[in-house]
Amino acid sequence: MSIEVRGLYKAFGSYVAVKDVSFAMRPGEVAALLGPSGSGKSTVLRMIAGLELPDRGQIVIDGVDSTWQTAETRGVGFVFQHYALFRHMTVAENIAFGLRIRKVARPEIDERVKELLGLIQLSGFAERYPNQLSGGQRQRVALARALATKPKVLLLDEPFGALDAQVREELRTWLRRLHDEVRMTTLLVTHDQEEAMDLADRIVVLNGGAVEQEGTPSEIYDSPRTPFVASFIGSSNRLEGRIVGGRTELEGQDLGWPEHVEGATAETRVDAFVRPHDIEVKASPAAGSRGISAAVVRTTRLGWQVKMELQLPSGRTLTVQCGKEQADALGVRPGDPVVLQLRRAQIFAHGAAALPDLSGLGAAARDISGLGGSATAG
């Protein structure tokens, strides 16, 4: 079943929680509403579920305008963060609850409960009570209860937020396998970008009640359209600079790229966002070598990776990640001078949206290794 949200707007008194949010989901797709606390994602989900009514806008489920339908008639399954299981009911009774309310025949209920217990891999737990289950098992039961009535769409509001990291990872894997079996249109609300990247086919990034960007996980990560998305999704270093006469300076050092930037004035202040793994570190820089000069502050071993904290002449610190073998080959220690080459950067006008679609930057904005003016170690 498809979902289409058109211009949703919701205010609580003077506080505007959702500002003209629009997006669409294809049948059988897993999508994630991703954003920080207060971004409006749960309010959007509750409006789709029928638990909140929009001030304006439209919600279309499977081609039917469902904006003003009651929650009971929309055909959605809803799973909350804190399970919301009935403590006095067994696992089987919890799963059967919605079917009993709809007065489904007992043999049909028993068959459906048995089927769902197998699906959530808890066949031997039918007679247990919620307090006899782990957090991960309780969330599986909550998912089974939502699926029992065969809803058109499944809505998940921070479903793994109350679980520890290992259990969250296990449940994500399990839920993705479950979705591949039942192929139900699923919308997930989360502030956890790893969760969204792992589970979703499509991500809608919200900030301040508005959509910042919508796309596949790869599009969101590799081609952020706004400074917020560039900084919120994954780890990024922010460098300040300017474009003067077609040449780019970052942190006061001339990189010389790109030759032309669409929309740039005589002098345009910019912010460049660079992933820690998109920075190449070279030791013992010689005079005239290309790149940005820096000094090593500290190195930290993180399993097979090494994190380096570096300081620029401007005083700004950067984080670089590389493999252990690369770090060993560099052999740098705190205080050593190095030169940095940026393999890839996303450039935005300072304090504004992206320079038009980055199209004016050409390939240089996406793969800039080997470009730059001279920089010497300080």
Short mmCIF file of C-alpha atoms in Angstrom, two decimals:
data_model
loop_
_atom_site.label_atom_id
_atom_site.label_comp_id
_atom_site.label_asym_id
_atom_site.label_seq_id
_atom_site.Cartn_x
_atom_site.Cartn_y
_atom_site.Cartn_z
CA MET A 1 0.00 0.00 0.00
CA SER A 2 1.27 3.47 -0.86
CA ILE A 3 1.36 6.52 1.42
CA GLU A 4 1.34 10.10 0.21
CA VAL A 5 1.65 13.08 2.53
CA ARG A 6 0.82 16.49 1.05
CA GLY A 7 1.56 19.77 2.80
CA LEU A 8 0.99 18.62 6.38
CA TYR A 9 0.93 21.48 8.88
CA LYS A 10 0.37 21.17 12.63
CA ALA A 11 0.64 23.74 15.42
CA PHE A 12 0.12 23.38 19.15
CA GLY A 13 -0.83 26.87 20.26
CA SER A 14 1.96 29.19 19.11
CA TYR A 15 4.38 26.30 18.56
CA VAL A 16 4.50 25.04 14.96
CA ALA A 17 5.50 21.37 15.09
CA VAL A 18 5.14 20.48 11.39
CA LYS A 19 5.59 22.90 8.49
CA ASP A 20 4.15 21.86 5.12
CA VAL A 21 5.70 18.38 5.10
CA SER A 22 5.27 16.37 1.88
CA PHE A 23 6.66 12.99 0.82
CA ALA A 24 5.52 9.76 -0.81
CA MET A 25 6.12 6.05 -0.20
CA ARG A 26 5.80 3.25 -2.71
CA PRO A 27 3.98 0.00 -1.84
CA GLY A 28 6.16 -2.44 0.11
CA GLU A 29 8.79 0.18 0.87
CA VAL A 30 10.50 0.84 4.21
CA ALA A 31 10.92 4.57 4.80
CA ALA A 32 12.36 6.42 7.78
CA LEU A 33 11.50 9.82 9.20
CA LEU A 34 14.88 10.84 10.58
CA GLY A 35 15.73 13.90 12.63
CA PRO A 36 16.73 15.21 16.04
CA SER A 37 14.34 15.55 18.98
CA GLY A 38 11.71 18.18 18.27
CA SER A 39 12.00 17.92 14.49
CA GLY A 40 8.33 16.92 14.09
CA LYS A 41 8.82 13.32 13.01
CA SER A 42 6.60 11.69 15.67
CA THR A 43 3.87 14.29 15.07
CA VAL A 44 3.89 13.44 11.35
CA LEU A 45 3.64 9.72 12.19
CA ARG A 46 0.76 10.29 14.62
CA MET A 47 -1.12 12.27 11.96
CA ILE A 48 -0.68 9.42 9.47
CA ALA A 49 -1.96 7.00 12.13
CA GLY A 50 -4.97 9.18 12.89
CA LEU A 51 -3.90 9.88 16.47
CA GLU A 52 -3.50 13.59 15.64
CA LEU A 53 -5.40 15.66 13.08
CA PRO A 54 -3.52 18.13 10.86
CA ASP A 55 -4.41 21.82 10.76
CA ARG A 56 -4.07 21.53 7.01
CA GLY A 57 -2.72 19.11 4.44
CA GLN A 58 -3.70 15.71 3.13
CA ILE A 59 -2.87 12.08 3.91
CA VAL A 60 -3.56 9.53 1.17
CA ILE A 61 -3.26 5.81 2.00
CA ASP A 62 -3.54 3.36 -0.88
CA GLY A 63 -5.14 6.04 -3.07
CA VAL A 64 -7.81 6.94 -0.51
CA ASP A 65 -7.94 10.33 1.22
CA SER A 66 -7.59 9.29 4.85
CA THR A 67 -6.96 12.74 6.34
CA TRP A 68 -10.12 12.80 8.45
CA GLN A 69 -10.67 9.08 8.92
CA THR A 70 -10.55 7.69 12.45
CA ALA A 71 -7.50 5.69 13.51
CA GLU A 72 -9.59 2.50 13.59
CA THR A 73 -10.67 2.80 9.95
CA ARG A 74 -7.28 3.63 8.40
CA GLY A 75 -5.95 0.09 8.49
CA VAL A 76 -2.61 0.94 10.09
CA GLY A 77 -0.59 -0.97 12.67
CA PHE A 78 1.23 1.17 15.23
CA VAL A 79 4.19 0.15 17.43
CA PHE A 80 5.36 2.45 20.24
CA GLN A 81 8.82 2.76 21.78
CA HIS A 82 7.78 1.30 25.13
CA TYR A 83 5.96 -1.82 23.88
CA ALA A 84 2.57 -0.90 25.47
CA LEU A 85 1.85 -4.58 26.15
CA PHE A 86 -0.89 -5.55 28.59
CA ARG A 87 0.96 -6.87 31.62
CA HIS A 88 -1.94 -9.04 32.83
CA MET A 89 -2.19 -10.84 29.47
CA THR A 90 -0.03 -13.64 28.13
CA VAL A 91 1.96 -13.26 24.92
CA ALA A 92 -0.75 -15.08 22.98
CA GLU A 93 -3.48 -12.92 24.52
CA ASN A 94 -1.59 -9.72 23.71
CA ILE A 95 -1.21 -10.73 20.07
CA ALA A 96 -4.87 -11.76 19.86
CA PHE A 97 -6.22 -8.56 21.46
CA GLY A 98 -7.01 -6.65 18.27
CA LEU A 99 -8.63 -9.70 16.68
CA ARG A 100 -10.85 -10.25 19.73
CA ILE A 101 -11.97 -6.61 19.63
CA ARG A 102 -13.00 -7.17 16.00
CA LYS A 103 -14.90 -10.31 17.07
CA VAL A 104 -12.91 -12.63 14.82
CA ALA A 105 -13.81 -16.30 15.27
CA ARG A 106 -11.74 -18.13 17.90
CA PRO A 107 -10.30 -20.78 15.54
CA GLU A 108 -9.13 -18.02 13.19
CA ILE A 109 -7.58 -16.12 16.11
CA ASP A 110 -5.71 -19.20 17.32
CA GLU A 111 -4.37 -19.88 13.83
CA ARG A 112 -3.24 -16.27 13.34
CA VAL A 113 -1.54 -16.15 16.77
CA LYS A 114 0.28 -19.41 16.02
CA GLU A 115 1.40 -18.07 12.63
CA LEU A 116 2.69 -14.81 14.15
CA LEU A 117 4.52 -16.53 17.03
CA GLY A 118 6.42 -18.51 14.41
CA LEU A 119 7.09 -15.36 12.41
CA ILE A 120 8.59 -13.54 15.42
CA GLN A 121 10.49 -16.68 16.50
CA LEU A 122 8.71 -16.99 19.86
CA SER A 123 6.65 -20.15 19.29
CA GLY A 124 7.40 -21.52 22.76
CA PHE A 125 6.47 -18.31 24.58
CA ALA A 126 2.68 -18.19 24.08
CA GLU A 127 1.80 -18.60 27.77
CA ARG A 128 4.45 -16.28 29.19
CA TYR A 129 3.72 -12.81 30.49
CA PRO A 130 5.52 -9.61 29.41
CA ASN A 131 7.55 -9.44 32.65
CA GLN A 132 9.00 -12.86 31.79
CA LEU A 133 10.45 -11.60 28.49
CA SER A 134 13.52 -9.60 27.57
CA GLY A 135 13.14 -6.13 26.07
CA GLY A 136 13.83 -7.43 22.59
CA GLN A 137 11.26 -10.21 22.96
CA ARG A 138 8.63 -7.77 24.21
CA GLN A 139 9.18 -5.56 21.19
CA ARG A 140 8.73 -8.55 18.91
CA VAL A 141 5.41 -9.28 20.61
CA ALA A 142 4.38 -5.65 20.12
CA LEU A 143 5.20 -5.98 16.41
CA ALA A 144 3.21 -9.23 16.18
CA ARG A 145 0.20 -7.57 17.85
CA ALA A 146 0.37 -4.74 15.29
CA LEU A 147 0.54 -7.27 12.45
CA ALA A 148 -2.28 -9.48 13.75
CA THR A 149 -5.09 -7.53 12.09
CA LYS A 150 -3.25 -7.48 8.75
CA PRO A 151 -2.95 -3.67 8.51
CA LYS A 152 -2.32 -1.86 5.24
CA VAL A 153 0.76 -0.12 6.62
CA LEU A 154 3.00 -0.52 9.66
CA LEU A 155 4.04 2.60 11.62
CA LEU A 156 6.95 2.36 14.07
CA ASP A 157 7.67 5.18 16.54
CA GLU A 158 11.26 4.81 17.85
CA PRO A 159 10.65 1.05 18.24
CA PHE A 160 14.15 0.24 19.48
CA GLY A 161 14.84 3.39 21.51
CA ALA A 162 14.45 1.67 24.90
CA LEU A 163 16.83 -1.19 24.08
CA ASP A 164 20.60 -1.48 24.48
CA ALA A 165 22.89 -1.22 21.46
CA GLN A 166 23.42 -4.95 20.85
CA VAL A 167 19.72 -5.79 21.09
CA ARG A 168 18.87 -2.86 18.78
CA GLU A 169 21.25 -4.18 16.15
CA GLU A 170 19.85 -7.71 16.42
CA LEU A 171 16.26 -6.45 16.15
CA ARG A 172 17.08 -4.29 13.13
CA THR A 173 18.41 -7.35 11.32
CA TRP A 174 15.38 -9.37 12.37
CA LEU A 175 12.90 -6.65 11.34
CA ARG A 176 14.47 -6.29 7.90
CA ARG A 177 14.17 -10.06 7.37
CA LEU A 178 10.57 -9.92 8.60
CA HIS A 179 9.77 -7.11 6.19
CA ASP A 180 11.27 -9.07 3.30
CA GLU A 181 8.84 -11.89 4.16
CA VAL A 182 5.63 -9.89 4.61
CA ARG A 183 6.49 -6.98 2.21
CA MET A 184 4.37 -4.50 4.15
CA THR A 185 4.72 -0.76 3.60
CA THR A 186 6.55 0.40 6.74
CA LEU A 187 7.27 3.89 8.06
CA LEU A 188 9.82 4.20 10.85
CA VAL A 189 10.46 7.21 13.08
CA THR A 190 13.97 7.42 14.53
CA HIS A 191 16.66 9.87 15.61
CA ASP A 192 19.28 7.13 15.09
CA GLN A 193 20.87 7.64 11.67
CA GLU A 194 22.51 4.20 11.72
CA GLU A 195 19.09 2.64 12.27
CA ALA A 196 17.61 4.59 9.37
CA MET A 197 20.53 3.80 7.02
CA ASP A 198 20.36 0.11 7.94
CA LEU A 199 16.59 -0.41 7.63
CA ALA A 200 15.15 2.09 5.20
CA ASP A 201 14.88 2.12 1.42
CA ARG A 202 14.12 5.84 1.60
CA ILE A 203 14.88 8.47 4.24
CA VAL A 204 13.05 11.74 4.89
CA VAL A 205 15.25 14.05 6.96
CA LEU A 206 13.27 16.49 9.13
CA ASN A 207 14.57 19.55 10.96
CA GLY A 208 12.51 22.18 12.74
CA GLY A 209 9.28 20.64 11.46
CA ALA A 210 10.28 20.84 7.78
CA VAL A 211 11.75 18.42 5.24
CA GLU A 212 15.45 19.07 4.66
CA GLN A 213 15.97 16.26 2.14
CA GLU A 214 14.36 13.05 0.89
CA GLY A 215 16.23 10.25 -0.87
CA THR A 216 17.89 6.88 -0.63
CA PRO A 217 20.42 6.30 2.15
CA SER A 218 23.25 6.66 -0.38
CA GLU A 219 21.86 9.94 -1.74
CA ILE A 220 21.41 11.36 1.75
CA TYR A 221 24.93 10.41 2.84
CA ASP A 222 26.87 11.11 -0.35
CA SER A 223 25.01 14.16 -1.66
CA PRO A 224 23.53 16.20 1.21
CA ARG A 225 21.62 19.21 -0.08
CA THR A 226 21.82 21.41 3.01
CA PRO A 227 24.42 22.13 5.70
CA PHE A 228 22.11 20.51 8.29
CA VAL A 229 21.99 17.20 6.41
CA ALA A 230 25.76 17.31 5.82
CA SER A 231 26.40 17.73 9.54
CA PHE A 232 23.62 15.51 10.90
CA ILE A 233 24.12 12.44 8.72
CA GLY A 234 27.39 10.71 9.58
CA SER A 235 30.45 12.43 10.97
CA SER A 236 31.73 15.55 9.24
CA ASN A 237 34.39 18.19 9.71
CA ARG A 238 33.30 21.74 8.94
CA LEU A 239 35.86 24.05 7.35
CA GLU A 240 35.25 27.76 6.83
CA GLY A 241 36.46 29.53 3.75
CA ARG A 242 35.67 31.74 0.82
CA ILE A 243 35.72 31.80 -2.96
CA VAL A 244 37.67 34.70 -4.41
CA GLY A 245 38.18 35.14 -8.13
CA GLY A 246 37.24 31.53 -8.86
CA ARG A 247 39.69 30.12 -6.29
CA THR A 248 38.72 28.43 -3.05
CA GLU A 249 40.36 29.18 0.27
CA LEU A 250 39.63 26.99 3.29
CA GLU A 251 40.87 27.99 6.75
CA GLY A 252 42.96 30.71 5.08
CA GLN A 253 44.81 28.32 2.77
CA ASP A 254 44.40 28.50 -1.00
CA LEU A 255 43.25 25.23 -2.55
CA GLY A 256 42.69 26.70 -5.98
CA TRP A 257 39.47 24.79 -6.78
CA PRO A 258 37.03 24.99 -8.43
CA GLU A 259 37.81 27.32 -11.32
CA HIS A 260 34.18 28.41 -11.62
CA VAL A 261 31.34 28.37 -9.11
CA GLU A 262 27.85 29.14 -10.33
CA GLY A 263 26.21 31.88 -8.26
CA ALA A 264 29.44 33.01 -6.60
CA THR A 265 29.95 36.74 -6.26
CA ALA A 266 33.29 38.52 -6.17
CA GLU A 267 33.76 37.07 -2.70
CA THR A 268 31.53 34.29 -1.33
CA ARG A 269 31.90 32.88 2.18
CA VAL A 270 31.49 29.13 2.22
CA ASP A 271 31.38 26.16 4.58
CA ALA A 272 32.90 22.88 3.43
CA PHE A 273 31.85 19.59 5.04
CA VAL A 274 34.37 16.76 4.80
CA ARG A 275 33.95 13.20 6.11
CA PRO A 276 36.77 11.93 8.39
CA HIS A 277 37.48 9.12 5.91
CA ASP A 278 37.68 11.57 2.99
CA ILE A 279 40.83 13.24 4.29
CA GLU A 280 44.23 11.85 3.33
CA VAL A 281 47.07 12.54 5.75
CA LYS A 282 50.67 12.85 4.54
CA ALA A 283 53.58 13.00 6.94
CA SER A 284 56.79 15.08 6.76
CA PRO A 285 55.41 17.68 4.34
CA ALA A 286 57.92 19.39 2.11
CA ALA A 287 57.74 23.07 1.20
CA GLY A 288 55.40 23.57 -1.74
CA SER A 289 53.45 20.34 -1.15
CA ARG A 290 49.74 20.56 -1.90
CA GLY A 291 47.03 20.54 0.73
CA ILE A 292 46.19 22.02 4.12
CA SER A 293 48.83 22.13 6.83
CA ALA A 294 47.99 20.74 10.27
CA ALA A 295 49.58 19.27 13.38
CA VAL A 296 48.77 15.99 15.13
CA VAL A 297 47.10 16.46 18.53
CA ARG A 298 46.38 12.82 19.41
CA THR A 299 45.69 9.41 17.89
CA THR A 300 43.21 6.85 19.22
CA ARG A 301 42.97 3.17 18.29
CA LEU A 302 39.40 2.03 17.59
CA GLY A 303 39.75 -1.63 16.70
CA TRP A 304 40.85 -1.86 13.08
CA GLN A 305 40.57 1.91 12.71
CA VAL A 306 42.63 4.79 14.02
CA LYS A 307 41.13 8.20 14.78
CA MET A 308 43.43 11.20 14.50
CA GLU A 309 42.71 14.58 16.01
CA LEU A 310 44.47 17.33 14.09
CA GLN A 311 44.78 21.07 14.60
CA LEU A 312 44.88 23.65 11.81
CA PRO A 313 46.84 26.91 12.00
CA SER A 314 43.49 28.69 12.53
CA GLY A 315 43.03 26.70 15.74
CA ARG A 316 40.18 24.57 14.37
CA THR A 317 40.42 20.83 15.10
CA LEU A 318 39.61 18.09 12.59
CA THR A 319 39.00 14.37 12.96
CA VAL A 320 40.46 11.91 10.45
CA GLN A 321 39.83 8.17 10.28
CA CYS A 322 42.06 5.65 8.57
CA GLY A 323 43.00 1.98 8.78
CA LYS A 324 45.52 0.76 11.34
CA GLU A 325 48.01 -0.18 8.60
CA GLN A 326 47.83 3.33 7.12
CA ALA A 327 48.37 4.89 10.53
CA ASP A 328 51.32 2.61 11.24
CA ALA A 329 52.87 3.53 7.88
CA LEU A 330 52.49 7.25 8.65
CA GLY A 331 54.22 6.84 12.00
CA VAL A 332 53.15 10.27 13.23
CA ARG A 333 53.00 11.31 16.88
CA PRO A 334 51.39 14.22 18.74
CA GLY A 335 53.04 17.47 17.66
CA ASP A 336 54.18 16.19 14.24
CA PRO A 337 53.35 18.36 11.20
CA VAL A 338 51.24 16.83 8.42
CA VAL A 339 49.54 17.92 5.20
CA LEU A 340 45.90 17.09 4.46
CA GLN A 341 44.40 16.40 1.06
CA LEU A 342 40.62 16.44 0.73
CA ARG A 343 39.30 13.66 -1.49
CA ARG A 344 35.71 14.88 -1.36
CA ALA A 345 33.84 17.85 0.11
CA GLN A 346 30.37 19.33 0.07
CA ILE A 347 30.40 23.13 -0.23
CA PHE A 348 27.61 25.44 0.88
CA ALA A 349 27.19 29.18 0.99
CA HIS A 350 27.91 30.26 4.56
CA GLY A 351 24.73 30.36 6.65
CA ALA A 352 22.52 29.48 3.69
CA ALA A 353 21.47 26.58 1.48
CA ALA A 354 23.77 24.82 -0.92
CA LEU A 355 25.28 26.67 -3.82
CA PRO A 356 22.78 25.76 -6.55
CA ASP A 357 22.59 21.95 -6.53
CA LEU A 358 26.40 21.86 -6.50
CA SER A 359 26.09 21.65 -10.30
CA GLY A 360 28.31 24.71 -10.73
CA LEU A 361 31.10 22.94 -8.89
CA GLY A 362 31.37 20.17 -11.43
CA ALA A 363 33.37 17.08 -10.55
CA ALA A 364 35.67 19.12 -8.35
CA ALA A 365 33.08 19.30 -5.58
CA ARG A 366 32.83 15.54 -5.39
CA ASP A 367 36.35 14.30 -6.09
CA ILE A 368 39.01 16.89 -5.38
CA SER A 369 42.06 14.78 -4.65
CA GLY A 370 45.20 16.17 -6.18
CA LEU A 371 43.82 19.69 -6.48
CA GLY A 372 45.03 22.63 -4.41
CA GLY A 373 47.51 25.39 -3.95
CA SER A 374 50.65 25.15 -1.94
CA ALA A 375 50.63 24.72 1.82
CA THR A 376 53.53 24.24 4.13
CA ALA A 377 53.55 22.84 7.64
CA GLY A 378 53.45 25.32 10.40
#
